[in-house]
Amino acid sequence: MKNNLTRGGIEFLAVLLGLSGSLSIDSIVKEKDQKVQNTKILKRLYDNLVADSSDGTWNVKAYERGIKGSANVIKWCDSNPTLESITNDFEKDLSAMMIATIFVHNDEEYMALKNSGRTDLISNEDLVIELHRYYTDVGFIKTLDQYQNNFVQNQIIPYLSDFANENFHDKNKPSDKVYMNFPKVSLYRMPDINKIRFYASNMLTWQKYAKQQYESQVKKVIGIRELLRKELEL
């Protein structure tokens, strides 16, 4: 009887140990698969951040031109201008005043990582914090861009349409180039100076602010990419 109990206990223990071992192996395999998946996501995330860096830098330069244009328009308005004062250079500055960018940004990989609930698999806590901070700030930058685009499309362009006969980008006319593919407006009669000055001062304020935000974001991207390279051992 005693031997049967002993034998039964040993068999039960063997089954229990086998089950525990199996569960442990399954857990290790799942953990490894999750790490592999996270690594793939982080690599795609790195590629997205490279694109963010390029787009952010492009937008900084666009806003630099916008700031210059808005400032020149204000100077023009303060110079007691006449219809004869509307030169090609002024029209280019007026067009630059309307520069508002769009941040071409992809957060799909970050959201996939965040929604997986396994950011704990990232060994560098600073990387987790900086990623969260960066993608939170992106939403604010997009709001800035949207405000300026709405202001241009809903306020400035409708007003200027009564004084202009063209708002067009022609790559075959380098003398009309404002910045990259932004269009140039052509005026045929004098708009209200005070209203133009108001538009220029408003755009100058927000263009400066947006430029600062983009410069900050580009620096953040550089830092995050460095952390990602360490995490991925690139």
Tab-separated table of C-alpha atoms in Angstrom:
chain	number	residue	atom	x	y	z
A	1	MET	CA	0.000	0.000	0.000
A	2	LYS	CA	2.809	2.339	0.984
A	3	ASN	CA	4.709	1.581	-2.231
A	4	ASN	CA	1.606	2.306	-4.295
A	5	LEU	CA	1.189	5.673	-2.592
A	6	THR	CA	4.836	6.490	-3.091
A	7	ARG	CA	4.662	5.457	-6.731
A	8	GLY	CA	1.485	7.542	-7.220
A	9	GLY	CA	3.119	10.565	-5.592
A	10	ILE	CA	6.148	10.298	-7.819
A	11	GLU	CA	4.001	9.980	-10.914
A	12	PHE	CA	1.914	13.005	-9.866
A	13	LEU	CA	5.064	15.021	-9.205
A	14	ALA	CA	6.467	14.022	-12.596
A	15	VAL	CA	3.263	15.119	-14.322
A	16	LEU	CA	3.274	18.408	-12.361
A	17	LEU	CA	6.898	19.108	-13.190
A	18	GLY	CA	6.273	18.257	-16.834
A	19	LEU	CA	3.292	20.584	-16.979
A	20	SER	CA	5.216	23.386	-15.263
A	21	GLY	CA	8.135	22.878	-17.612
A	22	SER	CA	5.831	22.965	-20.624
A	23	LEU	CA	4.177	26.164	-19.429
A	24	SER	CA	7.554	27.694	-18.736
A	25	ILE	CA	8.803	26.819	-22.219
A	26	ASP	CA	5.631	28.238	-23.776
A	27	SER	CA	6.100	31.428	-21.781
A	28	ILE	CA	9.731	31.757	-22.885
A	29	VAL	CA	8.793	31.150	-26.528
A	30	LYS	CA	5.986	33.724	-26.379
A	31	GLU	CA	8.299	36.236	-24.691
A	32	LYS	CA	10.928	35.664	-27.369
A	33	ASP	CA	8.355	36.033	-30.161
A	34	GLN	CA	7.117	39.262	-28.593
A	35	LYS	CA	10.657	40.629	-28.414
A	36	VAL	CA	11.204	39.744	-32.069
A	37	GLN	CA	7.965	41.491	-32.998
A	38	ASN	CA	8.896	44.552	-30.932
A	39	THR	CA	12.280	44.681	-32.629
A	40	LYS	CA	10.600	44.720	-36.026
A	41	ILE	CA	8.261	47.511	-34.873
A	42	LEU	CA	11.181	49.534	-33.481
A	43	LYS	CA	13.091	49.209	-36.748
A	44	ARG	CA	10.093	50.466	-38.722
A	45	LEU	CA	9.634	53.183	-36.102
A	46	TYR	CA	13.251	54.214	-36.650
A	47	ASP	CA	12.621	54.542	-40.389
A	48	ASN	CA	9.541	56.674	-39.677
A	49	LEU	CA	11.602	58.964	-37.453
A	50	VAL	CA	14.194	59.401	-40.199
A	51	ALA	CA	11.355	60.626	-42.436
A	52	ASP	CA	10.065	62.862	-39.607
A	53	SER	CA	13.498	64.420	-39.291
A	54	SER	CA	13.651	65.228	-43.010
A	55	ASP	CA	10.112	66.601	-43.095
A	56	GLY	CA	10.656	68.638	-39.942
A	57	THR	CA	13.820	70.188	-41.365
A	58	TRP	CA	11.989	71.022	-44.610
A	59	ASN	CA	9.226	72.732	-42.647
A	60	VAL	CA	11.738	74.772	-40.630
A	61	LYS	CA	13.194	76.140	-43.872
A	62	ALA	CA	9.726	76.838	-45.247
A	63	TYR	CA	8.834	78.819	-42.143
A	64	GLU	CA	12.114	80.725	-42.365
A	65	ARG	CA	10.978	81.949	-45.777
A	66	GLY	CA	7.520	82.655	-44.415
A	67	ILE	CA	8.936	84.707	-41.544
A	68	LYS	CA	11.067	86.739	-43.920
A	69	GLY	CA	8.083	87.333	-46.198
A	70	SER	CA	5.742	88.370	-43.385
A	71	ALA	CA	8.334	90.764	-41.923
A	72	ASN	CA	8.927	92.341	-45.342
A	73	VAL	CA	5.192	92.770	-45.903
A	74	ILE	CA	4.918	94.652	-42.605
A	75	LYS	CA	7.806	96.920	-43.651
A	76	TRP	CA	6.098	97.483	-47.001
A	77	CYS	CA	2.820	98.407	-45.293
A	78	ASP	CA	4.651	100.906	-43.068
A	79	SER	CA	6.308	102.618	-46.048
A	80	ASN	CA	3.143	104.412	-47.247
A	81	PRO	CA	2.953	102.248	-50.393
A	82	THR	CA	1.116	102.978	-53.632
A	83	LEU	CA	-0.017	100.746	-56.494
A	84	GLU	CA	3.385	101.307	-58.098
A	85	SER	CA	4.971	99.814	-54.969
A	86	ILE	CA	3.560	96.404	-55.839
A	87	THR	CA	6.657	94.801	-57.321
A	88	ASN	CA	7.414	91.183	-58.131
A	89	ASP	CA	9.538	90.956	-54.977
A	90	PHE	CA	6.668	92.262	-52.863
A	91	GLU	CA	4.279	89.737	-54.381
A	92	LYS	CA	6.722	86.970	-53.547
A	93	ASP	CA	6.928	88.211	-49.957
A	94	LEU	CA	3.138	88.441	-49.788
A	95	SER	CA	2.954	84.866	-51.041
A	96	ALA	CA	5.594	83.738	-48.520
A	97	MET	CA	3.488	85.376	-45.819
A	98	MET	CA	0.882	82.685	-46.561
A	99	ILE	CA	3.282	79.772	-46.061
A	100	ALA	CA	1.828	77.172	-43.725
A	101	THR	CA	3.152	73.632	-43.724
A	102	ILE	CA	1.764	70.142	-43.162
A	103	PHE	CA	3.689	67.614	-41.084
A	104	VAL	CA	3.704	64.366	-43.060
A	105	HIS	CA	3.931	62.034	-40.101
A	106	ASN	CA	3.239	58.318	-39.562
A	107	ASP	CA	2.499	57.155	-36.009
A	108	GLU	CA	1.228	53.679	-36.979
A	109	GLU	CA	4.268	51.833	-35.616
A	110	TYR	CA	4.308	53.754	-32.348
A	111	MET	CA	0.601	53.125	-31.819
A	112	ALA	CA	1.124	49.416	-32.555
A	113	LEU	CA	3.866	49.314	-29.932
A	114	LYS	CA	1.818	51.297	-27.422
A	115	ASN	CA	-1.385	49.296	-27.950
A	116	SER	CA	0.477	45.999	-27.578
A	117	GLY	CA	1.043	46.905	-23.931
A	118	ARG	CA	4.575	45.566	-24.143
A	119	THR	CA	6.704	48.680	-24.012
A	120	ASP	CA	8.219	46.979	-20.955
A	121	LEU	CA	10.251	44.906	-23.416
A	122	ILE	CA	12.202	48.063	-24.281
A	123	SER	CA	15.224	47.934	-22.015
A	124	ASN	CA	15.886	51.696	-22.004
A	125	GLU	CA	13.324	53.541	-19.880
A	126	ASP	CA	14.515	56.896	-21.272
A	127	LEU	CA	13.543	55.706	-24.750
A	128	VAL	CA	9.987	54.891	-23.594
A	129	ILE	CA	9.655	58.334	-21.980
A	130	GLU	CA	11.070	60.240	-24.950
A	131	LEU	CA	8.891	58.370	-27.441
A	132	HIS	CA	5.773	59.218	-25.439
A	133	ARG	CA	6.813	62.872	-25.145
A	134	TYR	CA	7.652	63.150	-28.843
A	135	TYR	CA	4.399	61.665	-30.137
A	136	THR	CA	2.395	63.806	-27.714
A	137	ASP	CA	4.115	66.967	-29.004
A	138	VAL	CA	3.474	65.965	-32.623
A	139	GLY	CA	-0.240	66.481	-32.044
A	140	PHE	CA	0.417	70.049	-30.884
A	141	ILE	CA	2.541	70.835	-33.950
A	142	LYS	CA	-0.178	69.519	-36.239
A	143	THR	CA	-2.631	71.816	-34.470
A	144	LEU	CA	-0.344	74.802	-35.140
A	145	ASP	CA	-0.076	73.896	-38.816
A	146	GLN	CA	-3.813	73.391	-39.109
A	147	TYR	CA	-4.557	76.770	-37.530
A	148	GLN	CA	-2.282	78.577	-39.982
A	149	ASN	CA	-3.567	76.671	-42.989
A	150	ASN	CA	-7.146	77.435	-41.984
A	151	PHE	CA	-6.319	81.107	-41.485
A	152	VAL	CA	-4.733	81.329	-44.944
A	153	GLN	CA	-7.460	79.374	-46.726
A	154	ASN	CA	-10.430	80.915	-44.929
A	155	GLN	CA	-9.240	84.482	-44.343
A	156	ILE	CA	-6.322	85.653	-46.478
A	157	ILE	CA	-6.933	83.971	-49.825
A	158	PRO	CA	-10.665	84.849	-49.996
A	159	TYR	CA	-9.775	88.485	-49.272
A	160	LEU	CA	-6.911	88.654	-51.783
A	161	SER	CA	-9.062	87.066	-54.486
A	162	ASP	CA	-10.725	90.475	-54.907
A	163	PHE	CA	-7.358	92.081	-55.681
A	164	ALA	CA	-5.428	89.316	-57.446
A	165	ASN	CA	-5.814	87.559	-60.770
A	166	GLU	CA	-3.490	84.646	-60.091
A	167	ASN	CA	-2.117	82.447	-57.310
A	168	PHE	CA	0.058	79.992	-59.168
A	169	HIS	CA	3.313	78.038	-58.989
A	170	ASP	CA	5.158	77.820	-62.306
A	171	LYS	CA	8.398	75.875	-62.140
A	172	ASN	CA	9.358	77.346	-65.512
A	173	LYS	CA	9.466	80.862	-64.034
A	174	PRO	CA	12.338	80.911	-61.531
A	175	SER	CA	11.908	84.677	-61.105
A	176	ASP	CA	8.492	83.980	-59.560
A	177	LYS	CA	9.743	81.330	-57.156
A	178	VAL	CA	8.578	81.914	-53.592
A	179	TYR	CA	9.828	78.760	-51.888
A	180	MET	CA	9.807	75.257	-53.332
A	181	ASN	CA	6.282	74.575	-54.678
A	182	PHE	CA	4.369	77.331	-52.880
A	183	PRO	CA	2.351	79.497	-55.306
A	184	LYS	CA	2.902	83.183	-56.069
A	185	VAL	CA	0.042	85.662	-55.963
A	186	SER	CA	-0.241	88.421	-58.605
A	187	LEU	CA	-2.084	91.622	-57.652
A	188	TYR	CA	-3.770	93.932	-60.157
A	189	ARG	CA	-5.123	96.485	-57.700
A	190	MET	CA	-4.309	97.850	-54.260
A	191	PRO	CA	-5.640	95.957	-51.217
A	192	ASP	CA	-6.367	97.573	-47.868
A	193	ILE	CA	-2.956	98.235	-46.256
A	194	ASN	CA	-4.158	97.901	-42.668
A	195	LYS	CA	-5.790	94.575	-43.388
A	196	ILE	CA	-2.683	93.239	-45.140
A	197	ARG	CA	-0.561	94.398	-42.212
A	198	PHE	CA	-2.865	92.603	-39.791
A	199	TYR	CA	-2.597	89.382	-41.800
A	200	ALA	CA	1.198	89.691	-41.943
A	201	SER	CA	1.568	90.340	-38.210
A	202	ASN	CA	-0.675	87.396	-37.349
A	203	MET	CA	1.158	85.032	-39.682
A	204	LEU	CA	4.562	86.276	-38.491
A	205	THR	CA	3.631	85.487	-34.896
A	206	TRP	CA	2.527	81.927	-35.614
A	207	GLN	CA	5.221	81.205	-38.199
A	208	LYS	CA	7.899	82.073	-35.625
A	209	TYR	CA	6.242	79.878	-33.047
A	210	ALA	CA	5.817	76.956	-35.453
A	211	LYS	CA	9.445	77.227	-36.546
A	212	GLN	CA	10.595	77.023	-32.917
A	213	GLN	CA	8.419	73.969	-32.323
A	214	TYR	CA	9.747	72.210	-35.417
A	215	GLU	CA	13.343	72.967	-34.457
A	216	SER	CA	12.670	71.457	-31.028
A	217	GLN	CA	11.046	68.379	-32.584
A	218	VAL	CA	13.950	67.807	-34.952
A	219	LYS	CA	16.343	67.835	-31.985
A	220	LYS	CA	14.116	65.364	-30.156
A	221	VAL	CA	14.070	63.060	-33.179
A	222	ILE	CA	17.869	63.070	-33.342
A	223	GLY	CA	18.035	62.068	-29.672
A	224	ILE	CA	15.386	59.352	-30.015
A	225	ARG	CA	17.078	57.889	-33.080
A	226	GLU	CA	20.303	57.615	-31.087
A	227	LEU	CA	18.479	55.797	-28.274
A	228	LEU	CA	16.840	53.486	-30.816
A	229	ARG	CA	20.175	52.657	-32.402
A	230	LYS	CA	21.453	51.593	-28.961
A	231	GLU	CA	18.297	49.589	-28.258
A	232	LEU	CA	18.524	47.823	-31.613
A	233	GLU	CA	22.322	47.624	-31.471
A	234	LEU	CA	22.620	49.227	-34.911
